[in-house]
Amino acid sequence: MPGATDDEVREAASNEAARSVFAMDLMTSQQGKIARRVLRDVENREKDIRDIGNTIELLNNMFIDMQEVIAQQQDIIDNIEHAVEDVHENMEAAQTEVRHATWYRIKARK
């Protein structure tokens, strides 16, 4: 027993019945320590699992926000792509006109 006096310990050591009670008390005390340690480990794991769950939820919300930002920017990207296609068509038309102008200039000099 943790709070036993020296006399109680001597008496328990000399008495067979007291020794068995003392041994049982010691065993129960050890089992209690083990049970408390296991409980503490389980509680720590539960907290870690909750933390992981919160982190996953936070990441999910971040991905949803990113999806919304991308969706908003898609219209801008589509407009830029359309403008690039228009520029390409205008450049091809301008090249054709420059060739014609060059041909007419050469013809006019002759």
mmCIF file of N, CA and C in Angstrom, residues 26-98:
data_model
loop_
_atom_site.group_PDB
_atom_site.id
_atom_site.type_symbol
_atom_site.label_atom_id
_atom_site.label_comp_id
_atom_site.label_asym_id
_atom_site.label_seq_id
_atom_site.Cartn_x
_atom_site.Cartn_y
_atom_site.Cartn_z
ATOM 1 N N LEU A 26 -0.996 -4.588 -4.695
ATOM 2 C CA LEU A 26 0.089 -4.158 -5.586
ATOM 3 C C LEU A 26 -0.266 -4.464 -7.032
ATOM 4 N N MET A 27 -0.818 -5.665 -7.257
ATOM 5 C CA MET A 27 -1.192 -6.063 -8.616
ATOM 6 C C MET A 27 -2.296 -5.158 -9.159
ATOM 7 N N THR A 28 -3.295 -4.870 -8.314
ATOM 8 C CA THR A 28 -4.393 -3.988 -8.718
ATOM 9 C C THR A 28 -3.858 -2.598 -9.028
ATOM 10 N N SER A 29 -2.913 -2.143 -8.217
ATOM 11 C CA SER A 29 -2.310 -0.835 -8.444
ATOM 12 C C SER A 29 -1.588 -0.793 -9.788
ATOM 13 N N GLN A 30 -0.842 -1.873 -10.096
ATOM 14 C CA GLN A 30 -0.130 -1.937 -11.379
ATOM 15 C C GLN A 30 -1.117 -1.991 -12.547
ATOM 16 N N GLN A 31 -2.168 -2.766 -12.373
ATOM 17 C CA GLN A 31 -3.179 -2.855 -13.432
ATOM 18 C C GLN A 31 -3.861 -1.509 -13.643
ATOM 19 N N GLY A 32 -4.077 -0.790 -12.556
ATOM 20 C CA GLY A 32 -4.670 0.546 -12.673
ATOM 21 C C GLY A 32 -3.756 1.490 -13.446
ATOM 22 N N LYS A 33 -2.452 1.398 -13.161
ATOM 23 C CA LYS A 33 -1.492 2.239 -13.899
ATOM 24 C C LYS A 33 -1.498 1.897 -15.381
ATOM 25 N N ILE A 34 -1.512 0.590 -15.657
ATOM 26 C CA ILE A 34 -1.536 0.153 -17.057
ATOM 27 C C ILE A 34 -2.819 0.632 -17.723
ATOM 28 N N ALA A 35 -3.949 0.479 -17.024
ATOM 29 C CA ALA A 35 -5.240 0.906 -17.585
ATOM 30 C C ALA A 35 -5.257 2.407 -17.839
ATOM 31 N N ARG A 36 -4.703 3.177 -16.891
ATOM 32 C CA ARG A 36 -4.649 4.633 -17.091
ATOM 33 C C ARG A 36 -3.758 4.995 -18.278
ATOM 34 N N ARG A 37 -2.635 4.288 -18.420
ATOM 35 C CA ARG A 37 -1.725 4.562 -19.542
ATOM 36 C C ARG A 37 -2.408 4.230 -20.872
ATOM 37 N N VAL A 38 -3.107 3.078 -20.899
ATOM 38 C CA VAL A 38 -3.823 2.690 -22.124
ATOM 39 C C VAL A 38 -4.908 3.709 -22.434
ATOM 40 N N LEU A 39 -5.653 4.135 -21.408
ATOM 41 C CA LEU A 39 -6.699 5.142 -21.611
ATOM 42 C C LEU A 39 -6.103 6.435 -22.152
ATOM 43 N N ARG A 40 -4.984 6.871 -21.572
ATOM 44 C CA ARG A 40 -4.322 8.092 -22.042
ATOM 45 C C ARG A 40 -3.883 7.946 -23.501
ATOM 46 N N ASP A 41 -3.344 6.766 -23.861
ATOM 47 C CA ASP A 41 -2.928 6.526 -25.251
ATOM 48 C C ASP A 41 -4.126 6.573 -26.202
ATOM 49 N N VAL A 42 -5.239 5.959 -25.773
ATOM 50 C CA VAL A 42 -6.449 5.968 -26.613
ATOM 51 C C VAL A 42 -6.978 7.385 -26.777
ATOM 52 N N GLU A 43 -6.977 8.148 -25.687
ATOM 53 C CA GLU A 43 -7.444 9.535 -25.778
ATOM 54 C C GLU A 43 -6.540 10.360 -26.685
ATOM 55 N N ASN A 44 -5.231 10.150 -26.604
ATOM 56 C CA ASN A 44 -4.298 10.872 -27.480
ATOM 57 C C ASN A 44 -4.530 10.513 -28.941
ATOM 58 N N ARG A 45 -4.755 9.228 -29.202
ATOM 59 C CA ARG A 45 -5.021 8.805 -30.588
ATOM 60 C C ARG A 45 -6.324 9.400 -31.093
ATOM 61 N N GLU A 46 -7.336 9.426 -30.222
ATOM 62 C CA GLU A 46 -8.617 10.016 -30.611
ATOM 63 C C GLU A 46 -8.439 11.490 -30.961
ATOM 64 N N LYS A 47 -7.654 12.201 -30.162
ATOM 65 C CA LYS A 47 -7.384 13.623 -30.439
ATOM 66 C C LYS A 47 -6.646 13.763 -31.768
ATOM 67 N N ASP A 48 -5.652 12.896 -32.011
ATOM 68 C CA ASP A 48 -4.918 12.946 -33.282
ATOM 69 C C ASP A 48 -5.849 12.699 -34.461
ATOM 70 N N ILE A 49 -6.755 11.737 -34.308
ATOM 71 C CA ILE A 49 -7.709 11.438 -35.388
ATOM 72 C C ILE A 49 -8.637 12.624 -35.629
ATOM 73 N N ARG A 50 -9.097 13.268 -34.549
ATOM 74 C CA ARG A 50 -9.930 14.470 -34.711
ATOM 75 C C ARG A 50 -9.154 15.575 -35.408
ATOM 76 N N ASP A 51 -7.881 15.744 -35.032
ATOM 77 C CA ASP A 51 -7.046 16.766 -35.687
ATOM 78 C C ASP A 51 -6.886 16.470 -37.171
ATOM 79 N N ILE A 52 -6.672 15.207 -37.505
ATOM 80 C CA ILE A 52 -6.550 14.818 -38.916
ATOM 81 C C ILE A 52 -7.858 15.105 -39.645
ATOM 82 N N GLY A 53 -8.982 14.787 -39.016
ATOM 83 C CA GLY A 53 -10.291 15.067 -39.617
ATOM 84 C C GLY A 53 -10.484 16.556 -39.864
ATOM 85 N N ASN A 54 -10.081 17.381 -38.892
ATOM 86 C CA ASN A 54 -10.192 18.841 -39.064
ATOM 87 C C ASN A 54 -9.296 19.322 -40.192
ATOM 88 N N THR A 55 -8.102 18.764 -40.290
ATOM 89 C CA THR A 55 -7.177 19.153 -41.362
ATOM 90 C C THR A 55 -7.749 18.771 -42.725
ATOM 91 N N ILE A 56 -8.326 17.584 -42.813
ATOM 92 C CA ILE A 56 -8.934 17.141 -44.079
ATOM 93 C C ILE A 56 -10.096 18.049 -44.451
ATOM 94 N N GLU A 57 -10.902 18.423 -43.487
ATOM 95 C CA GLU A 57 -12.029 19.335 -43.754
ATOM 96 C C GLU A 57 -11.514 20.692 -44.237
ATOM 97 N N LEU A 58 -10.457 21.188 -43.605
ATOM 98 C CA LEU A 58 -9.857 22.455 -44.019
ATOM 99 C C LEU A 58 -9.325 22.367 -45.449
ATOM 100 N N LEU A 59 -8.637 21.268 -45.770
ATOM 101 C CA LEU A 59 -8.134 21.077 -47.136
ATOM 102 C C LEU A 59 -9.279 21.003 -48.139
ATOM 103 N N ASN A 60 -10.346 20.312 -47.775
ATOM 104 C CA ASN A 60 -11.504 20.216 -48.661
ATOM 105 C C ASN A 60 -12.073 21.604 -48.954
ATOM 106 N N ASN A 61 -12.197 22.429 -47.910
ATOM 107 C CA ASN A 61 -12.698 23.795 -48.109
ATOM 108 C C ASN A 61 -11.757 24.604 -48.992
ATOM 109 N N MET A 62 -10.447 24.404 -48.823
ATOM 110 C CA MET A 62 -9.485 25.123 -49.668
ATOM 111 C C MET A 62 -9.638 24.715 -51.136
ATOM 112 N N PHE A 63 -9.830 23.410 -51.393
ATOM 113 C CA PHE A 63 -10.010 22.947 -52.768
ATOM 114 C C PHE A 63 -11.307 23.491 -53.367
ATOM 115 N N ILE A 64 -12.351 23.580 -52.572
ATOM 116 C CA ILE A 64 -13.615 24.151 -53.054
ATOM 117 C C ILE A 64 -13.404 25.626 -53.413
ATOM 118 N N ASP A 65 -12.689 26.369 -52.556
ATOM 119 C CA ASP A 65 -12.399 27.775 -52.844
ATOM 120 C C ASP A 65 -11.577 27.908 -54.125
ATOM 121 N N MET A 66 -10.570 27.036 -54.297
ATOM 122 C CA MET A 66 -9.740 27.079 -55.510
ATOM 123 C C MET A 66 -10.588 26.803 -56.752
ATOM 124 N N GLN A 67 -11.516 25.850 -56.637
ATOM 125 C CA GLN A 67 -12.391 25.522 -57.761
ATOM 126 C C GLN A 67 -13.228 26.737 -58.150
ATOM 127 N N GLU A 68 -13.723 27.470 -57.162
ATOM 128 C CA GLU A 68 -14.522 28.664 -57.444
ATOM 129 C C GLU A 68 -13.669 29.743 -58.111
ATOM 130 N N VAL A 69 -12.450 29.931 -57.647
ATOM 131 C CA VAL A 69 -11.549 30.933 -58.245
ATOM 132 C C VAL A 69 -11.255 30.559 -59.696
ATOM 133 N N ILE A 70 -10.979 29.287 -59.929
ATOM 134 C CA ILE A 70 -10.692 28.836 -61.295
ATOM 135 C C ILE A 70 -11.905 29.029 -62.183
ATOM 136 N N ALA A 71 -13.091 28.717 -61.666
ATOM 137 C CA ALA A 71 -14.316 28.887 -62.459
ATOM 138 C C ALA A 71 -14.521 30.360 -62.815
ATOM 139 N N GLN A 72 -14.234 31.261 -61.861
ATOM 140 C CA GLN A 72 -14.376 32.689 -62.137
ATOM 141 C C GLN A 72 -13.377 33.150 -63.191
ATOM 142 N N GLN A 73 -12.180 32.608 -63.155
ATOM 143 C CA GLN A 73 -11.146 33.040 -64.100
ATOM 144 C C GLN A 73 -11.301 32.389 -65.470
ATOM 145 N N GLN A 74 -12.110 31.330 -65.559
ATOM 146 C CA GLN A 74 -12.278 30.641 -66.833
ATOM 147 C C GLN A 74 -12.842 31.578 -67.902
ATOM 148 N N ASP A 75 -13.791 32.440 -67.548
ATOM 149 C CA ASP A 75 -14.347 33.392 -68.517
ATOM 150 C C ASP A 75 -13.261 34.323 -69.037
ATOM 151 N N ILE A 76 -12.404 34.789 -68.151
ATOM 152 C CA ILE A 76 -11.307 35.674 -68.564
ATOM 153 C C ILE A 76 -10.374 34.933 -69.503
ATOM 154 N N ILE A 77 -10.047 33.691 -69.180
ATOM 155 C CA ILE A 77 -9.163 32.889 -70.033
ATOM 156 C C ILE A 77 -9.807 32.651 -71.386
ATOM 157 N N ASP A 78 -11.105 32.369 -71.401
ATOM 158 C CA ASP A 78 -11.808 32.172 -72.676
ATOM 159 C C ASP A 78 -11.771 33.446 -73.518
ATOM 160 N N ASN A 79 -11.952 34.623 -72.886
ATOM 161 C CA ASN A 79 -11.891 35.896 -73.620
ATOM 162 C C ASN A 79 -10.494 36.125 -74.197
ATOM 163 N N ILE A 80 -9.472 35.808 -73.419
ATOM 164 C CA ILE A 80 -8.091 35.970 -73.908
ATOM 165 C C ILE A 80 -7.845 35.041 -75.088
ATOM 166 N N GLU A 81 -8.294 33.807 -74.976
ATOM 167 C CA GLU A 81 -8.111 32.843 -76.067
ATOM 168 C C GLU A 81 -8.816 33.325 -77.335
ATOM 169 N N HIS A 82 -10.028 33.852 -77.181
ATOM 170 C CA HIS A 82 -10.772 34.373 -78.340
ATOM 171 C C HIS A 82 -10.030 35.563 -78.969
ATOM 172 N N ALA A 83 -9.492 36.443 -78.118
ATOM 173 C CA ALA A 83 -8.751 37.600 -78.624
ATOM 174 C C ALA A 83 -7.494 37.149 -79.368
ATOM 175 N N VAL A 84 -6.806 36.134 -78.874
ATOM 176 C CA VAL A 84 -5.603 35.622 -79.544
ATOM 177 C C VAL A 84 -5.980 35.044 -80.906
ATOM 178 N N GLU A 85 -7.081 34.307 -80.962
ATOM 179 C CA GLU A 85 -7.530 33.761 -82.245
ATOM 180 C C GLU A 85 -7.857 34.884 -83.226
ATOM 181 N N ASP A 86 -8.522 35.956 -82.749
ATOM 182 C CA ASP A 86 -8.830 37.103 -83.618
ATOM 183 C C ASP A 86 -7.551 37.759 -84.130
ATOM 184 N N VAL A 87 -6.571 37.925 -83.245
ATOM 185 C CA VAL A 87 -5.295 38.530 -83.650
ATOM 186 C C VAL A 87 -4.630 37.666 -84.707
ATOM 187 N N HIS A 88 -4.662 36.355 -84.523
ATOM 188 C CA HIS A 88 -4.054 35.451 -85.497
ATOM 189 C C HIS A 88 -4.724 35.600 -86.870
ATOM 190 N N GLU A 89 -6.054 35.630 -86.888
ATOM 191 C CA GLU A 89 -6.771 35.796 -88.155
ATOM 192 C C GLU A 89 -6.437 37.147 -88.793
ATOM 193 N N ASN A 90 -6.390 38.211 -87.965
ATOM 194 C CA ASN A 90 -6.071 39.536 -88.503
ATOM 195 C C ASN A 90 -4.644 39.585 -89.047
ATOM 196 N N MET A 91 -3.712 38.891 -88.372
ATOM 197 C CA MET A 91 -2.319 38.864 -88.849
ATOM 198 C C MET A 91 -2.227 38.169 -90.208
ATOM 199 N N GLU A 92 -2.957 37.059 -90.359
ATOM 200 C CA GLU A 92 -2.948 36.360 -91.644
ATOM 201 C C GLU A 92 -3.523 37.259 -92.740
ATOM 202 N N ALA A 93 -4.597 37.966 -92.430
ATOM 203 C CA ALA A 93 -5.197 38.878 -93.414
ATOM 204 C C ALA A 93 -4.226 40.013 -93.727
ATOM 205 N N ALA A 94 -3.542 40.522 -92.714
ATOM 206 C CA ALA A 94 -2.579 41.614 -92.929
ATOM 207 C C ALA A 94 -1.414 41.131 -93.781
ATOM 208 N N GLN A 95 -0.938 39.918 -93.576
ATOM 209 C CA GLN A 95 0.154 39.390 -94.395
ATOM 210 C C GLN A 95 -0.258 39.299 -95.857
ATOM 211 N N THR A 96 -1.489 38.852 -96.066
ATOM 212 C CA THR A 96 -1.999 38.768 -97.442
ATOM 213 C C THR A 96 -2.061 40.161 -98.067
ATOM 214 N N GLU A 97 -2.540 41.147 -97.330
ATOM 215 C CA GLU A 97 -2.628 42.513 -97.856
ATOM 216 C C GLU A 97 -1.235 43.099 -98.122
ATOM 217 N N VAL A 98 -0.282 42.806 -97.240
ATOM 218 C CA VAL A 98 1.085 43.308 -97.456
ATOM 219 C C VAL A 98 1.670 42.678 -98.718
#
